[in-house]
């Protein structure tokens, strides 16, 4: 019942109330143990993988909860990533709306800002700067303490 767990549970409840998704807590003494699940712990991967992953995927809870300063939707965004819902800033046409400053992106984190193919999107949906899935200006930025940005809007 830590603050991080409460924040995770709040994000899960937010998604459950807005969608048909239901998160289920694993009961380890259950007769039917799950084969594929996400495990939140004190150690593990910094970011969840995109979409279905066979077996147990262990995510570091503090990384799941605490993101880029100013990114208030970090936890919801990571849960949506687990559910294979891409970020707005990964859209195939995002270069019409934002510039990615690749030199500011943390080494090894470039894949989180790559564009996804058009087939991954409902084309009729407009680009939405206010989307919970839109990366903040300092997303995955190693030197943004000095005012740098990774994601800069072209138009608003």
mmCIF file of N, CA and C in Angstrom, residues 42-129:
data_model
loop_
_atom_site.group_PDB
_atom_site.id
_atom_site.type_symbol
_atom_site.label_atom_id
_atom_site.label_comp_id
_atom_site.label_asym_id
_atom_site.label_seq_id
_atom_site.Cartn_x
_atom_site.Cartn_y
_atom_site.Cartn_z
ATOM 1 N N UNK A 42 10.210 -3.671 -7.032
ATOM 2 C CA UNK A 42 11.248 -2.690 -6.736
ATOM 3 C C UNK A 42 12.372 -2.692 -7.757
ATOM 4 N N UNK A 43 12.506 -3.788 -8.488
ATOM 5 C CA UNK A 43 13.501 -3.895 -9.560
ATOM 6 C C UNK A 43 12.784 -4.387 -10.808
ATOM 7 N N UNK A 44 13.390 -4.171 -11.950
ATOM 8 C CA UNK A 44 12.794 -4.626 -13.200
ATOM 9 C C UNK A 44 13.103 -3.654 -14.326
ATOM 10 N N UNK A 45 12.420 -3.830 -15.440
ATOM 11 C CA UNK A 45 12.624 -2.968 -16.600
ATOM 12 C C UNK A 45 12.152 -1.554 -16.280
ATOM 13 N N UNK A 46 12.822 -0.571 -16.878
ATOM 14 C CA UNK A 46 12.457 0.832 -16.657
ATOM 15 C C UNK A 46 11.143 1.185 -17.352
ATOM 16 N N UNK A 47 10.921 0.641 -18.535
ATOM 17 C CA UNK A 47 9.719 0.936 -19.322
ATOM 18 C C UNK A 47 9.067 -0.380 -19.721
ATOM 19 N N UNK A 48 7.741 -0.418 -19.730
ATOM 20 C CA UNK A 48 7.073 -1.637 -20.193
ATOM 21 C C UNK A 48 7.242 -1.798 -21.697
ATOM 22 N N UNK A 49 7.256 -3.017 -22.154
ATOM 23 C CA UNK A 49 7.314 -3.275 -23.589
ATOM 24 C C UNK A 49 5.965 -2.959 -24.209
ATOM 25 N N UNK A 50 5.969 -2.729 -25.494
ATOM 26 C CA UNK A 50 4.753 -2.349 -26.210
ATOM 27 C C UNK A 50 3.940 -3.589 -26.558
ATOM 28 N N UNK A 51 2.732 -3.671 -26.036
ATOM 29 C CA UNK A 51 1.830 -4.766 -26.382
ATOM 30 C C UNK A 51 2.111 -6.049 -25.629
ATOM 31 N N UNK A 52 1.564 -7.121 -26.161
ATOM 32 C CA UNK A 52 1.623 -8.429 -25.516
ATOM 33 C C UNK A 52 3.051 -8.946 -25.405
ATOM 34 N N UNK A 53 3.382 -9.453 -24.235
ATOM 35 C CA UNK A 53 4.667 -10.105 -23.987
ATOM 36 C C UNK A 53 4.353 -11.431 -23.299
ATOM 37 N N UNK A 54 4.835 -12.509 -23.865
ATOM 38 C CA UNK A 54 4.588 -13.827 -23.269
ATOM 39 C C UNK A 54 5.349 -13.962 -21.955
ATOM 40 N N UNK A 55 4.727 -14.620 -21.004
ATOM 41 C CA UNK A 55 5.368 -14.872 -19.717
ATOM 42 C C UNK A 55 5.213 -13.710 -18.760
ATOM 43 N N UNK A 56 6.156 -13.615 -17.853
ATOM 44 C CA UNK A 56 6.135 -12.574 -16.817
ATOM 45 C C UNK A 56 7.006 -11.405 -17.261
ATOM 46 N N UNK A 57 6.438 -10.212 -17.274
ATOM 47 C CA UNK A 57 7.193 -8.993 -17.569
ATOM 48 C C UNK A 57 7.294 -8.207 -16.252
ATOM 49 N N UNK A 58 8.500 -8.040 -15.741
ATOM 50 C CA UNK A 58 8.691 -7.335 -14.477
ATOM 51 C C UNK A 58 9.077 -5.886 -14.751
ATOM 52 N N UNK A 59 8.281 -4.976 -14.200
ATOM 53 C CA UNK A 59 8.495 -3.542 -14.380
ATOM 54 C C UNK A 59 8.835 -2.924 -13.029
ATOM 55 N N UNK A 60 9.831 -2.061 -13.026
ATOM 56 C CA UNK A 60 10.198 -1.334 -11.808
ATOM 57 C C UNK A 60 9.084 -0.332 -11.492
ATOM 58 N N UNK A 61 8.414 -0.512 -10.374
ATOM 59 C CA UNK A 61 7.245 0.298 -10.029
ATOM 60 C C UNK A 61 7.563 1.788 -9.996
ATOM 61 N N UNK A 62 8.684 2.166 -9.411
ATOM 62 C CA UNK A 62 9.008 3.596 -9.317
ATOM 63 C C UNK A 62 9.190 4.223 -10.698
ATOM 64 N N UNK A 63 9.733 3.485 -11.667
ATOM 65 C CA UNK A 63 9.879 3.987 -13.037
ATOM 66 C C UNK A 63 8.529 4.077 -13.734
ATOM 67 N N UNK A 64 7.651 3.166 -13.401
ATOM 68 C CA UNK A 64 6.306 3.152 -13.977
ATOM 69 C C UNK A 64 5.518 4.376 -13.528
ATOM 70 N N UNK A 65 5.773 4.831 -12.322
ATOM 71 C CA UNK A 65 5.019 5.924 -11.715
ATOM 72 C C UNK A 65 5.664 7.280 -11.962
ATOM 73 N N UNK A 66 6.980 7.358 -11.802
ATOM 74 C CA UNK A 66 7.687 8.632 -11.876
ATOM 75 C C UNK A 66 8.329 8.793 -13.238
ATOM 76 N N UNK A 67 7.822 9.739 -13.995
ATOM 77 C CA UNK A 67 8.349 9.957 -15.336
ATOM 78 C C UNK A 67 9.034 11.297 -15.457
ATOM 79 N N UNK A 68 9.035 11.792 -16.657
ATOM 80 C CA UNK A 68 9.615 13.074 -16.973
ATOM 81 C C UNK A 68 8.913 14.167 -16.171
ATOM 82 N N UNK A 69 9.648 15.082 -15.561
ATOM 83 C CA UNK A 69 8.991 16.168 -14.828
ATOM 84 C C UNK A 69 7.982 16.895 -15.718
ATOM 85 N N UNK A 70 6.799 17.100 -15.196
ATOM 86 C CA UNK A 70 5.747 17.763 -15.958
ATOM 87 C C UNK A 70 4.847 16.820 -16.728
ATOM 88 N N UNK A 71 5.216 15.547 -16.800
ATOM 89 C CA UNK A 71 4.401 14.569 -17.530
ATOM 90 C C UNK A 71 3.457 13.902 -16.540
ATOM 91 N N UNK A 72 2.327 14.523 -16.300
ATOM 92 C CA UNK A 72 1.394 14.057 -15.279
ATOM 93 C C UNK A 72 0.700 12.761 -15.663
ATOM 94 N N UNK A 73 0.697 12.416 -16.930
ATOM 95 C CA UNK A 73 -0.002 11.212 -17.387
ATOM 96 C C UNK A 73 0.939 10.033 -17.588
ATOM 97 N N UNK A 74 2.124 10.087 -17.014
ATOM 98 C CA UNK A 74 3.149 9.063 -17.235
ATOM 99 C C UNK A 74 2.646 7.645 -16.942
ATOM 100 N N UNK A 75 1.986 7.456 -15.819
ATOM 101 C CA UNK A 75 1.530 6.119 -15.426
ATOM 102 C C UNK A 75 0.452 5.609 -16.371
ATOM 103 N N UNK A 76 -0.514 6.461 -16.694
ATOM 104 C CA UNK A 76 -1.572 6.065 -17.633
ATOM 105 C C UNK A 76 -0.963 5.739 -18.984
ATOM 106 N N UNK A 77 -0.033 6.569 -19.432
ATOM 107 C CA UNK A 77 0.619 6.351 -20.718
ATOM 108 C C UNK A 77 1.343 5.009 -20.750
ATOM 109 N N UNK A 78 2.032 4.648 -19.666
ATOM 110 C CA UNK A 78 2.725 3.358 -19.609
ATOM 111 C C UNK A 78 1.749 2.187 -19.602
ATOM 112 N N UNK A 79 0.629 2.330 -18.903
ATOM 113 C CA UNK A 79 -0.383 1.262 -18.926
ATOM 114 C C UNK A 79 -0.954 1.104 -20.332
ATOM 115 N N UNK A 80 -1.180 2.215 -21.019
ATOM 116 C CA UNK A 80 -1.676 2.141 -22.397
ATOM 117 C C UNK A 80 -0.630 1.504 -23.307
ATOM 118 N N UNK A 81 0.640 1.752 -23.032
ATOM 119 C CA UNK A 81 1.725 1.116 -23.798
ATOM 120 C C UNK A 81 1.661 -0.401 -23.648
ATOM 121 N N UNK A 82 1.424 -0.880 -22.429
ATOM 122 C CA UNK A 82 1.278 -2.317 -22.181
ATOM 123 C C UNK A 82 0.111 -2.877 -22.985
ATOM 124 N N UNK A 83 -0.944 -2.069 -23.131
ATOM 125 C CA UNK A 83 -2.141 -2.489 -23.869
ATOM 126 C C UNK A 83 -2.009 -2.276 -25.377
ATOM 127 N N UNK A 84 -0.815 -1.905 -25.845
ATOM 128 C CA UNK A 84 -0.506 -1.707 -27.268
ATOM 129 C C UNK A 84 -1.203 -0.490 -27.863
ATOM 130 N N UNK A 85 -1.375 0.546 -27.054
ATOM 131 C CA UNK A 85 -1.906 1.813 -27.557
ATOM 132 C C UNK A 85 -0.718 2.761 -27.674
ATOM 133 N N UNK A 86 -0.344 3.127 -28.903
ATOM 134 C CA UNK A 86 0.853 3.946 -29.096
ATOM 135 C C UNK A 86 0.645 5.394 -28.648
ATOM 136 N N UNK A 87 1.742 6.084 -28.442
ATOM 137 C CA UNK A 87 1.701 7.497 -28.070
ATOM 138 C C UNK A 87 1.343 8.328 -29.294
ATOM 139 N N UNK A 88 0.667 9.436 -29.063
ATOM 140 C CA UNK A 88 0.310 10.359 -30.148
ATOM 141 C C UNK A 88 1.566 10.789 -30.892
ATOM 142 N N UNK A 89 2.646 11.000 -30.170
ATOM 143 C CA UNK A 89 3.885 11.453 -30.788
ATOM 144 C C UNK A 89 4.624 10.343 -31.533
ATOM 145 N N UNK A 90 4.027 9.151 -31.625
ATOM 146 C CA UNK A 90 4.568 8.068 -32.456
ATOM 147 C C UNK A 90 3.790 7.930 -33.764
ATOM 148 N N UNK A 91 2.834 8.822 -33.995
ATOM 149 C CA UNK A 91 2.011 8.729 -35.204
ATOM 150 C C UNK A 91 2.865 8.791 -36.463
ATOM 151 N N UNK A 92 2.383 8.153 -37.496
ATOM 152 C CA UNK A 92 3.065 8.123 -38.795
ATOM 153 C C UNK A 92 3.237 9.536 -39.366
ATOM 154 N N UNK A 93 2.309 10.445 -39.071
ATOM 155 C CA UNK A 93 2.339 11.801 -39.626
ATOM 156 C C UNK A 93 2.774 12.855 -38.605
ATOM 157 N N UNK A 94 3.365 12.441 -37.518
ATOM 158 C CA UNK A 94 3.706 13.375 -36.448
ATOM 159 C C UNK A 94 4.676 14.464 -36.896
ATOM 160 N N UNK A 95 5.507 14.196 -37.931
ATOM 161 C CA UNK A 95 6.465 15.200 -38.381
ATOM 162 C C UNK A 95 5.778 16.425 -38.976
ATOM 163 N N UNK A 96 4.479 16.323 -39.251
ATOM 164 C CA UNK A 96 3.700 17.482 -39.690
ATOM 165 C C UNK A 96 3.327 18.375 -38.510
ATOM 166 N N UNK A 97 3.479 17.876 -37.298
ATOM 167 C CA UNK A 97 3.018 18.577 -36.103
ATOM 168 C C UNK A 97 4.110 18.879 -35.087
ATOM 169 N N UNK A 98 5.113 18.016 -35.002
ATOM 170 C CA UNK A 98 6.205 18.215 -34.046
ATOM 171 C C UNK A 98 7.545 17.902 -34.695
ATOM 172 N N UNK A 99 8.577 18.462 -34.111
ATOM 173 C CA UNK A 99 9.954 18.153 -34.497
ATOM 174 C C UNK A 99 10.562 17.374 -33.338
ATOM 175 N N UNK A 100 11.229 16.266 -33.649
ATOM 176 C CA UNK A 100 11.944 15.504 -32.626
ATOM 177 C C UNK A 100 13.409 15.919 -32.685
ATOM 178 N N UNK A 101 13.917 16.446 -31.599
ATOM 179 C CA UNK A 101 15.326 16.835 -31.503
ATOM 180 C C UNK A 101 16.114 15.615 -31.038
ATOM 181 N N UNK A 102 16.531 14.809 -32.011
ATOM 182 C CA UNK A 102 17.162 13.520 -31.709
ATOM 183 C C UNK A 102 18.431 13.671 -30.884
ATOM 184 N N UNK A 103 19.133 14.797 -31.023
ATOM 185 C CA UNK A 103 20.376 14.983 -30.258
ATOM 186 C C UNK A 103 20.112 15.121 -28.755
ATOM 187 N N UNK A 104 18.872 15.433 -28.364
ATOM 188 C CA UNK A 104 18.525 15.557 -26.943
ATOM 189 C C UNK A 104 17.970 14.270 -26.340
ATOM 190 N N UNK A 105 17.676 13.290 -27.178
ATOM 191 C CA UNK A 105 17.080 12.043 -26.691
ATOM 192 C C UNK A 105 18.158 11.204 -26.005
ATOM 193 N N UNK A 106 17.842 10.692 -24.817
ATOM 194 C CA UNK A 106 18.775 9.826 -24.094
ATOM 195 C C UNK A 106 19.231 8.668 -24.979
ATOM 196 N N UNK A 107 20.524 8.370 -24.923
ATOM 197 C CA UNK A 107 21.092 7.256 -25.672
ATOM 198 C C UNK A 107 20.383 5.962 -25.276
ATOM 199 N N UNK A 108 19.930 5.206 -26.265
ATOM 200 C CA UNK A 108 19.247 3.945 -26.019
ATOM 201 C C UNK A 108 17.739 4.078 -25.847
ATOM 202 N N UNK A 109 17.216 5.302 -25.863
ATOM 203 C CA UNK A 109 15.770 5.516 -25.682
ATOM 204 C C UNK A 109 15.096 5.981 -26.977
ATOM 205 N N UNK A 110 15.822 5.953 -28.080
ATOM 206 C CA UNK A 110 15.299 6.456 -29.348
ATOM 207 C C UNK A 110 14.036 5.725 -29.804
ATOM 208 N N UNK A 111 13.941 4.428 -29.485
ATOM 209 C CA UNK A 111 12.796 3.645 -29.959
ATOM 210 C C UNK A 111 11.469 4.171 -29.415
ATOM 211 N N UNK A 112 11.492 4.877 -28.296
ATOM 212 C CA UNK A 112 10.252 5.395 -27.713
ATOM 213 C C UNK A 112 9.703 6.591 -28.493
ATOM 214 N N UNK A 113 10.507 7.135 -29.401
ATOM 215 C CA UNK A 113 10.063 8.271 -30.211
ATOM 216 C C UNK A 113 10.005 7.943 -31.702
ATOM 217 N N UNK A 114 10.148 6.687 -32.059
ATOM 218 C CA UNK A 114 10.043 6.306 -33.468
ATOM 219 C C UNK A 114 8.590 6.377 -33.924
ATOM 220 N N UNK A 115 8.417 6.635 -35.224
ATOM 221 C CA UNK A 115 7.062 6.669 -35.788
ATOM 222 C C UNK A 115 6.570 5.255 -36.047
ATOM 223 N N UNK A 116 5.267 5.051 -35.845
ATOM 224 C CA UNK A 116 4.623 3.771 -36.143
ATOM 225 C C UNK A 116 3.949 3.885 -37.502
ATOM 226 N N UNK A 117 3.759 2.789 -38.199
ATOM 227 C CA UNK A 117 3.158 2.846 -39.532
ATOM 228 C C UNK A 117 1.705 3.330 -39.491
ATOM 229 N N UNK A 118 1.260 3.833 -40.610
ATOM 230 C CA UNK A 118 -0.111 4.352 -40.729
ATOM 231 C C UNK A 118 -1.152 3.307 -40.344
ATOM 232 N N UNK A 119 -0.858 2.039 -40.596
ATOM 233 C CA UNK A 119 -1.793 0.954 -40.288
ATOM 234 C C UNK A 119 -2.072 0.834 -38.789
ATOM 235 N N UNK A 120 -1.225 1.409 -37.954
ATOM 236 C CA UNK A 120 -1.398 1.319 -36.502
ATOM 237 C C UNK A 120 -2.369 2.372 -35.967
ATOM 238 N N UNK A 121 -2.915 3.199 -36.844
ATOM 239 C CA UNK A 121 -3.732 4.332 -36.412
ATOM 240 C C UNK A 121 -5.101 4.328 -37.066
ATOM 241 N N UNK A 122 -6.056 4.930 -36.383
ATOM 242 C CA UNK A 122 -7.343 5.251 -36.997
ATOM 243 C C UNK A 122 -7.115 6.594 -37.668
ATOM 244 N N UNK A 123 -7.006 6.586 -38.983
ATOM 245 C CA UNK A 123 -6.570 7.753 -39.739
ATOM 246 C C UNK A 123 -7.501 8.955 -39.547
ATOM 247 N N UNK A 124 -8.768 8.712 -39.297
ATOM 248 C CA UNK A 124 -9.723 9.811 -39.175
ATOM 249 C C UNK A 124 -9.517 10.644 -37.905
ATOM 250 N N UNK A 125 -8.784 10.124 -36.939
ATOM 251 C CA UNK A 125 -8.560 10.874 -35.704
ATOM 252 C C UNK A 125 -7.511 11.955 -35.935
ATOM 253 N N UNK A 126 -7.817 13.193 -35.566
ATOM 254 C CA UNK A 126 -6.837 14.264 -35.756
ATOM 255 C C UNK A 126 -5.689 14.156 -34.754
ATOM 256 N N UNK A 127 -4.567 14.751 -35.121
ATOM 257 C CA UNK A 127 -3.437 14.820 -34.196
ATOM 258 C C UNK A 127 -3.877 15.643 -32.994
ATOM 259 N N UNK A 128 -3.556 15.177 -31.787
ATOM 260 C CA UNK A 128 -4.064 15.813 -30.570
ATOM 261 C C UNK A 128 -2.922 16.118 -29.604
ATOM 262 N N UNK A 129 -2.533 17.394 -29.545
ATOM 263 C CA UNK A 129 -1.464 17.809 -28.635
ATOM 264 C C UNK A 129 -1.851 17.601 -27.177
#
